[in-house]
Structures are given as structure tokens and as C-alpha cells.
Tab-separated table of N, CA and C in Angstrom:
chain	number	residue	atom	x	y	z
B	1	UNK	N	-18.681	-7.296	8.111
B	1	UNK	CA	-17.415	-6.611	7.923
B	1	UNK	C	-17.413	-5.895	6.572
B	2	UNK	N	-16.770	-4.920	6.778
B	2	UNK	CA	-16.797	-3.623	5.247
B	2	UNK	C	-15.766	-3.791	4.481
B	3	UNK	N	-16.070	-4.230	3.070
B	3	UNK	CA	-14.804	-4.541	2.455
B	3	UNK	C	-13.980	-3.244	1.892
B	4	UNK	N	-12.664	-3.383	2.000
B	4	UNK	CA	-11.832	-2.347	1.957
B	4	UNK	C	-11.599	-2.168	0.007
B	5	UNK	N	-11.591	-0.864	-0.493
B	5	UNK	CA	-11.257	-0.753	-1.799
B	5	UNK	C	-9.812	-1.240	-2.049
B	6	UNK	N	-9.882	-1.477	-3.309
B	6	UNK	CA	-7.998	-2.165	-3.304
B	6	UNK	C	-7.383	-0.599	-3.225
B	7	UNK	N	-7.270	0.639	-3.649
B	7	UNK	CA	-6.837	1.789	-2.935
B	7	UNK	C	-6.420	1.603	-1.833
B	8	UNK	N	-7.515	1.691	-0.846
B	8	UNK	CA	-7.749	1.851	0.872
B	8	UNK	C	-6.386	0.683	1.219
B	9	UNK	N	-7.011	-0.789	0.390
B	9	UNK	CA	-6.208	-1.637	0.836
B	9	UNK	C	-4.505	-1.456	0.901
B	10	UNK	N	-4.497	-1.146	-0.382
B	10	UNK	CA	-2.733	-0.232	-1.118
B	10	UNK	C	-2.521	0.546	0.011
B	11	UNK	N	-3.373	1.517	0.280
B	11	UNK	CA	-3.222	2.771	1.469
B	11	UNK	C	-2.358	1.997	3.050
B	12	UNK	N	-3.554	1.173	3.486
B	12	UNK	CA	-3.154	0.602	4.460
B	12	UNK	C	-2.017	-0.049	4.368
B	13	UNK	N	-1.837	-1.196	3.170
B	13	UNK	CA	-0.177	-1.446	3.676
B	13	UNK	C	0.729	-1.103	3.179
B	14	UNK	N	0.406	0.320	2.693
B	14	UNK	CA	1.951	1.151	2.745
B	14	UNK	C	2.005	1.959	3.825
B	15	UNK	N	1.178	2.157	4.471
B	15	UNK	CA	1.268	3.127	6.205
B	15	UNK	C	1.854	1.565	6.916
B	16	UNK	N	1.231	0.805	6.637
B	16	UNK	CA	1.929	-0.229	8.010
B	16	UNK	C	3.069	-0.711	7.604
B	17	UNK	N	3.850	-0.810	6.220
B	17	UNK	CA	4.958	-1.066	5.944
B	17	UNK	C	6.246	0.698	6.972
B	18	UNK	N	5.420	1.632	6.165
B	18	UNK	CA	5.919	2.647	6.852
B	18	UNK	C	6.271	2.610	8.590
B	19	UNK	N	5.282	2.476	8.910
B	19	UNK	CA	5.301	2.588	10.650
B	19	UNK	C	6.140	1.011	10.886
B	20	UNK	N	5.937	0.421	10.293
B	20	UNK	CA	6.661	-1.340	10.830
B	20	UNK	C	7.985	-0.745	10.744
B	21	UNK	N	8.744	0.110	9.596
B	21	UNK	CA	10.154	0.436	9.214
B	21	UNK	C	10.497	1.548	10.316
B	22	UNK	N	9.711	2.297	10.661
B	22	UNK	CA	10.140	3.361	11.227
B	22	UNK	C	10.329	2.718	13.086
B	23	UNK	N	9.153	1.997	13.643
B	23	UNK	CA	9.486	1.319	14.897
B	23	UNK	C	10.424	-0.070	14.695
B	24	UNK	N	10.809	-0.345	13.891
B	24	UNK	CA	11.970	-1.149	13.977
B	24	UNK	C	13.771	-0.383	13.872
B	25	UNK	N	13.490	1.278	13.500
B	25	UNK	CA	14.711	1.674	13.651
B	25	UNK	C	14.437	2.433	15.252
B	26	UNK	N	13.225	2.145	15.385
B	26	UNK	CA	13.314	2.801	17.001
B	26	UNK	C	12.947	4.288	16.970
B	27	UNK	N	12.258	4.679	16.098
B	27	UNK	CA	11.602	6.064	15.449
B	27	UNK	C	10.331	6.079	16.366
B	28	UNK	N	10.317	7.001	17.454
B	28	UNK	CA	8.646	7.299	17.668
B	28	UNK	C	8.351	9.040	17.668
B	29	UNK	N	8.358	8.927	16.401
B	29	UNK	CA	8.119	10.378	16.326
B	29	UNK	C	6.610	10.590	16.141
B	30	UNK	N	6.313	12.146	16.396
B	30	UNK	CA	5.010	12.099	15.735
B	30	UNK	C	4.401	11.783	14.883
B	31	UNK	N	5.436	11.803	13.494
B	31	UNK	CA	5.128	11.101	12.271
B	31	UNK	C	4.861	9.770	12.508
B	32	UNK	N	5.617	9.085	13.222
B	32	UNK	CA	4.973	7.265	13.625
B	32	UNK	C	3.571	8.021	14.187
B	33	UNK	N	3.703	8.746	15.125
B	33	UNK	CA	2.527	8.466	15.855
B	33	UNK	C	1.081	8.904	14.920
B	34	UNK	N	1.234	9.561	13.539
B	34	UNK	CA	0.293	10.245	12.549
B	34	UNK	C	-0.054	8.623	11.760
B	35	UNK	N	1.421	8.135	11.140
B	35	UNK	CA	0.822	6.824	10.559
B	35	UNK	C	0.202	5.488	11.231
B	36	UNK	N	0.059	5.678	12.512
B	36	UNK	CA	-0.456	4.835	13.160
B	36	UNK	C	-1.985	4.981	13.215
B	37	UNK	N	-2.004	6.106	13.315
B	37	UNK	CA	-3.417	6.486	14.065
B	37	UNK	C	-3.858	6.320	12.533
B	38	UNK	N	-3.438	6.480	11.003
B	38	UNK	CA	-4.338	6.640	10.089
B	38	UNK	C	-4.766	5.155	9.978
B	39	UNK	N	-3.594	4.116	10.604
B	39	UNK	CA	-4.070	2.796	9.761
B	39	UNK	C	-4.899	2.444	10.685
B	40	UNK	N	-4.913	2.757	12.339
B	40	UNK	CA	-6.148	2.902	13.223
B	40	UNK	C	-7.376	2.943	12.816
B	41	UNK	N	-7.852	4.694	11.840
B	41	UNK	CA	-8.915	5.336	11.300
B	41	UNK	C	-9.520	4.432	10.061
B	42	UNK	N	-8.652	3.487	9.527
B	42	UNK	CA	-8.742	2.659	8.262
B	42	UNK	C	-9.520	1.059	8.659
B	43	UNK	N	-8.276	0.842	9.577
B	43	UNK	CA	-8.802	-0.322	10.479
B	43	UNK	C	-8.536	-0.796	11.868
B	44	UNK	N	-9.929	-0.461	12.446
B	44	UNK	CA	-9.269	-0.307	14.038
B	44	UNK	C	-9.350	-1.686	14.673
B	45	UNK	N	-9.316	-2.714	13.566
B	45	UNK	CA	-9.032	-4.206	14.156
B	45	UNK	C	-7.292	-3.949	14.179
B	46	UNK	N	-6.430	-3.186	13.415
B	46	UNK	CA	-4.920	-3.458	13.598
B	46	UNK	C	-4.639	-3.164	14.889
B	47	UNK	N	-4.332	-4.034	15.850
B	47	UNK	CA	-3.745	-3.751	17.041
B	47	UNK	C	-2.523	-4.007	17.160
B	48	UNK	N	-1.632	-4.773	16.098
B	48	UNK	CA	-0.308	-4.112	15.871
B	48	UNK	C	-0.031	-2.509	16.399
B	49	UNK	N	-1.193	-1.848	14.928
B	49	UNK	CA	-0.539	-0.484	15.162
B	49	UNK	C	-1.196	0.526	16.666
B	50	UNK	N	-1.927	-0.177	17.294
B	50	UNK	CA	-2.281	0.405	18.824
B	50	UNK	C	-1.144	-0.188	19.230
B	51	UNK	N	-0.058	-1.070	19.395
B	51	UNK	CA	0.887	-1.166	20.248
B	51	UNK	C	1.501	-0.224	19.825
B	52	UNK	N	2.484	-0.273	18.082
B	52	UNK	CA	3.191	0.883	18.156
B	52	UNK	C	3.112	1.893	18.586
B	53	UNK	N	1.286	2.579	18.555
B	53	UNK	CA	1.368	3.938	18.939
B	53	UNK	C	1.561	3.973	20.290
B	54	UNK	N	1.366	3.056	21.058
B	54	UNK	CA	1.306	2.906	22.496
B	54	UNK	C	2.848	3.499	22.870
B	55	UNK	N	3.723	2.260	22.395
B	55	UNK	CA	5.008	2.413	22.309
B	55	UNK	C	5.964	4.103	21.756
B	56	UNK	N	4.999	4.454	21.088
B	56	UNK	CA	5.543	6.298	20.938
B	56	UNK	C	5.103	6.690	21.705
B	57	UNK	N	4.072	6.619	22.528
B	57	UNK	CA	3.968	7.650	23.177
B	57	UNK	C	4.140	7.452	24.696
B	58	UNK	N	4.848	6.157	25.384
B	58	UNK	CA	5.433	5.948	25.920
B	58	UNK	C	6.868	6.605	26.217
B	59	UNK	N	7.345	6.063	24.745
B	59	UNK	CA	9.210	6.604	24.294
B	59	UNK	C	8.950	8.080	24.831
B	60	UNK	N	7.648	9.251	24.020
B	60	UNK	CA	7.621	10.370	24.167
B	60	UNK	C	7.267	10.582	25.900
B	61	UNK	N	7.125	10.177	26.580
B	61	UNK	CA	6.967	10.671	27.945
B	61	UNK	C	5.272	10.390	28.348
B	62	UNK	N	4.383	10.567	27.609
B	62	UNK	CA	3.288	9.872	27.637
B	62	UNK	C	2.902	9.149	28.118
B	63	UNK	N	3.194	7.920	29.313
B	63	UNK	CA	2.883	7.008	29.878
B	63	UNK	C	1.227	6.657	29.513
B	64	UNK	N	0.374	7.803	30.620
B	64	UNK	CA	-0.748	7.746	30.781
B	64	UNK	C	-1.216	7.107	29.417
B	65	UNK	N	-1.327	7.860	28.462
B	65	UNK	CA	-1.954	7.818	27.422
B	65	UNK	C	-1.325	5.892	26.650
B	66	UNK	N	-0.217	5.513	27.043
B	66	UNK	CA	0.669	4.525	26.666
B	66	UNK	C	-0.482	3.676	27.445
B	67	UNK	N	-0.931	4.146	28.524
B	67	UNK	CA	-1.370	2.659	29.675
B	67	UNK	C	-3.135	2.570	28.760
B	68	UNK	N	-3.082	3.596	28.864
B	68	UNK	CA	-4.707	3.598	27.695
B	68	UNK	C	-5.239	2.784	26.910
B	69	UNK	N	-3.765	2.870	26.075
B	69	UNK	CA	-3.707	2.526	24.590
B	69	UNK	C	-3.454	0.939	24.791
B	70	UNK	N	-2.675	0.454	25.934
B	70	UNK	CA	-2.803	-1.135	26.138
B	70	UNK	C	-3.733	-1.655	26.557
B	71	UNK	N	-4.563	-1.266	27.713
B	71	UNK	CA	-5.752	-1.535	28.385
B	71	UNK	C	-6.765	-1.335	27.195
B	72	UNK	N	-7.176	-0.679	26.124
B	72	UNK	CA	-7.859	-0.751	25.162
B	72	UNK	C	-7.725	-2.191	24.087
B	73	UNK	N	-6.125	-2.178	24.009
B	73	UNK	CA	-5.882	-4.004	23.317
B	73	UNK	C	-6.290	-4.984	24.571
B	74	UNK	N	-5.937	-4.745	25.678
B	74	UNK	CA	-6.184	-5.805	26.383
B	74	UNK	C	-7.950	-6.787	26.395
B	75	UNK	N	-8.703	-5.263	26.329
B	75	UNK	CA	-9.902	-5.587	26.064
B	75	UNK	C	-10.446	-5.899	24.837
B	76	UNK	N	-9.863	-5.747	23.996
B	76	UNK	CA	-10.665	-5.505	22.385
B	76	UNK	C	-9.714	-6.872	22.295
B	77	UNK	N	-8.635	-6.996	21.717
B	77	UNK	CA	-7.885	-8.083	21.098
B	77	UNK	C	-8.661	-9.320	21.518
B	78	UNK	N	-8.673	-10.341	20.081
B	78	UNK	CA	-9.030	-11.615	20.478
B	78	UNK	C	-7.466	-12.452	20.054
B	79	UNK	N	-6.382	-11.814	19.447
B	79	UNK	CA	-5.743	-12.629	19.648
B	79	UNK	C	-4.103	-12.361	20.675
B	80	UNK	N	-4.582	-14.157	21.275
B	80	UNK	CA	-3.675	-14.134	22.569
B	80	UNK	C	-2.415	-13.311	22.539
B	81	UNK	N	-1.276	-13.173	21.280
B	81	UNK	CA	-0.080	-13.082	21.520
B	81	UNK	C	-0.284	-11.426	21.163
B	82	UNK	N	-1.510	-10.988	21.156
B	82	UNK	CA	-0.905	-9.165	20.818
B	82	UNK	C	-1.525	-9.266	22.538
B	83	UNK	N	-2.111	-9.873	22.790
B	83	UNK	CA	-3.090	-9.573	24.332
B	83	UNK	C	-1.914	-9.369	25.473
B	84	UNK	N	-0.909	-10.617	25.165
B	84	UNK	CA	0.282	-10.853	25.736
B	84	UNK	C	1.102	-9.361	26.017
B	85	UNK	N	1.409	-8.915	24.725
B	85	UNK	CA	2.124	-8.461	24.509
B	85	UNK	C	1.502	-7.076	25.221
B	86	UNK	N	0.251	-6.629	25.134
B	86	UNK	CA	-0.247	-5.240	25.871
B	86	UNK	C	-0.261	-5.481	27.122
B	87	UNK	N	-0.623	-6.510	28.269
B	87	UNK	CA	-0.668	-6.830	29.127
B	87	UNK	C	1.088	-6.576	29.319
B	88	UNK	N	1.707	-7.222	28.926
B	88	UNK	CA	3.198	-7.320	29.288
B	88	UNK	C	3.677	-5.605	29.502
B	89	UNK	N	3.643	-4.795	28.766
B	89	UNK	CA	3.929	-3.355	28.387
B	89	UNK	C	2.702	-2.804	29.346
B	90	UNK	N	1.708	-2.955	29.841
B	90	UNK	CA	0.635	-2.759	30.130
B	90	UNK	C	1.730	-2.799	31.940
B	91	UNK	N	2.094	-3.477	32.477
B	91	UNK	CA	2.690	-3.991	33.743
B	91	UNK	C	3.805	-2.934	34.098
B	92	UNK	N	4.345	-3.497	33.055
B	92	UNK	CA	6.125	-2.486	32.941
B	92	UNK	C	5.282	-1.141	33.290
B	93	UNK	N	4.648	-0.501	32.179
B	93	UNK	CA	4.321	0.588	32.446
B	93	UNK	C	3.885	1.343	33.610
B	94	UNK	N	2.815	0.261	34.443
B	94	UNK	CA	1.826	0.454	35.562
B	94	UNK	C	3.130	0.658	36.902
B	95	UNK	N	4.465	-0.256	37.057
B	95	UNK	CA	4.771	-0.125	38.230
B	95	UNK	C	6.333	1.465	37.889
């Protein structure tokens, strides 16, 4: 595993403080969907932020790309309660 600079590190959790504030007022704008994808590009173990983005681009009409983005956690995630949680959104979405 690649250790992150304390920068990068600073970087990352002020994008995920950002995107955590913005999907808790129910914001899925592109701007969520820009800070997601950077903390993605930073660290693509956060599967937090693959749900959020999932979740914008759901809100935005996006489905397809929403069912993607869970079926990608479903497979990658080792832990149970985000697995849960894409599978769950993963269902809703599918019917």
C-alpha cells in the first residue's frame, strides 16, 4: 500500500468532509459528483464516496450508471456494511 503525503492526506479529508456535508443536505450536484470522483482518483479503497457518487447520479436521472457504481462496491468492498448498503440501493434501483 502507497503511503499518502500529509498534503494528499489534508486533500482527501477536506473533499470527504466536503462531499459528507453536501450529501447530508441532500446536494447531488455535479460539484458532489467532481468531489467524489477526486477522493475516488486519491483513494479508490473509499467506497463511501462510490456510494455517494452512485447516489448523484441516481438523484440526477442516471440510474444505469448508479447500478454500475454499486455492482462495482458490491464486488470490490470487503467491508460487510458498505456491501449491504450497495446491494440494498443496488435492488431498489434494479426493479
Amino acid at each position: 500500500m502507497v503511503r499518502m503525503s500529509m498534503n494528499m492526506e489534508n486533500e482527501l479529508n477536506n473533499l470527504i468532509t466536503q462531499a459528507k456535508n453536501l450529501f447530508s443536505k441532500g446536494i447531488y450536484s455535479v460539484e458532489a459528483i467532481k468531489i467524489n470522483e477526486k477522493i475516488i482518483k486519491i483513494d479508490e479503497k473509499q467506497f463511501s464516496a462510490y456510494i455517494r457518487l452512485a447516489k448523484c447520479h441516481q438523484e440526477r436521472g442516471n440510474v444505469s450508471k448508479a447500478i454500475e457504481l454499486y455492482e462495482y462496491i458490491k464486488k470490490k468492498s470487503t467491508d460487510d456494511s458498505v456491501r449491504r448498503i450497495a446491494i440494498k440501493c443496488f435492488v431498489k434501483n434494479k426493479n
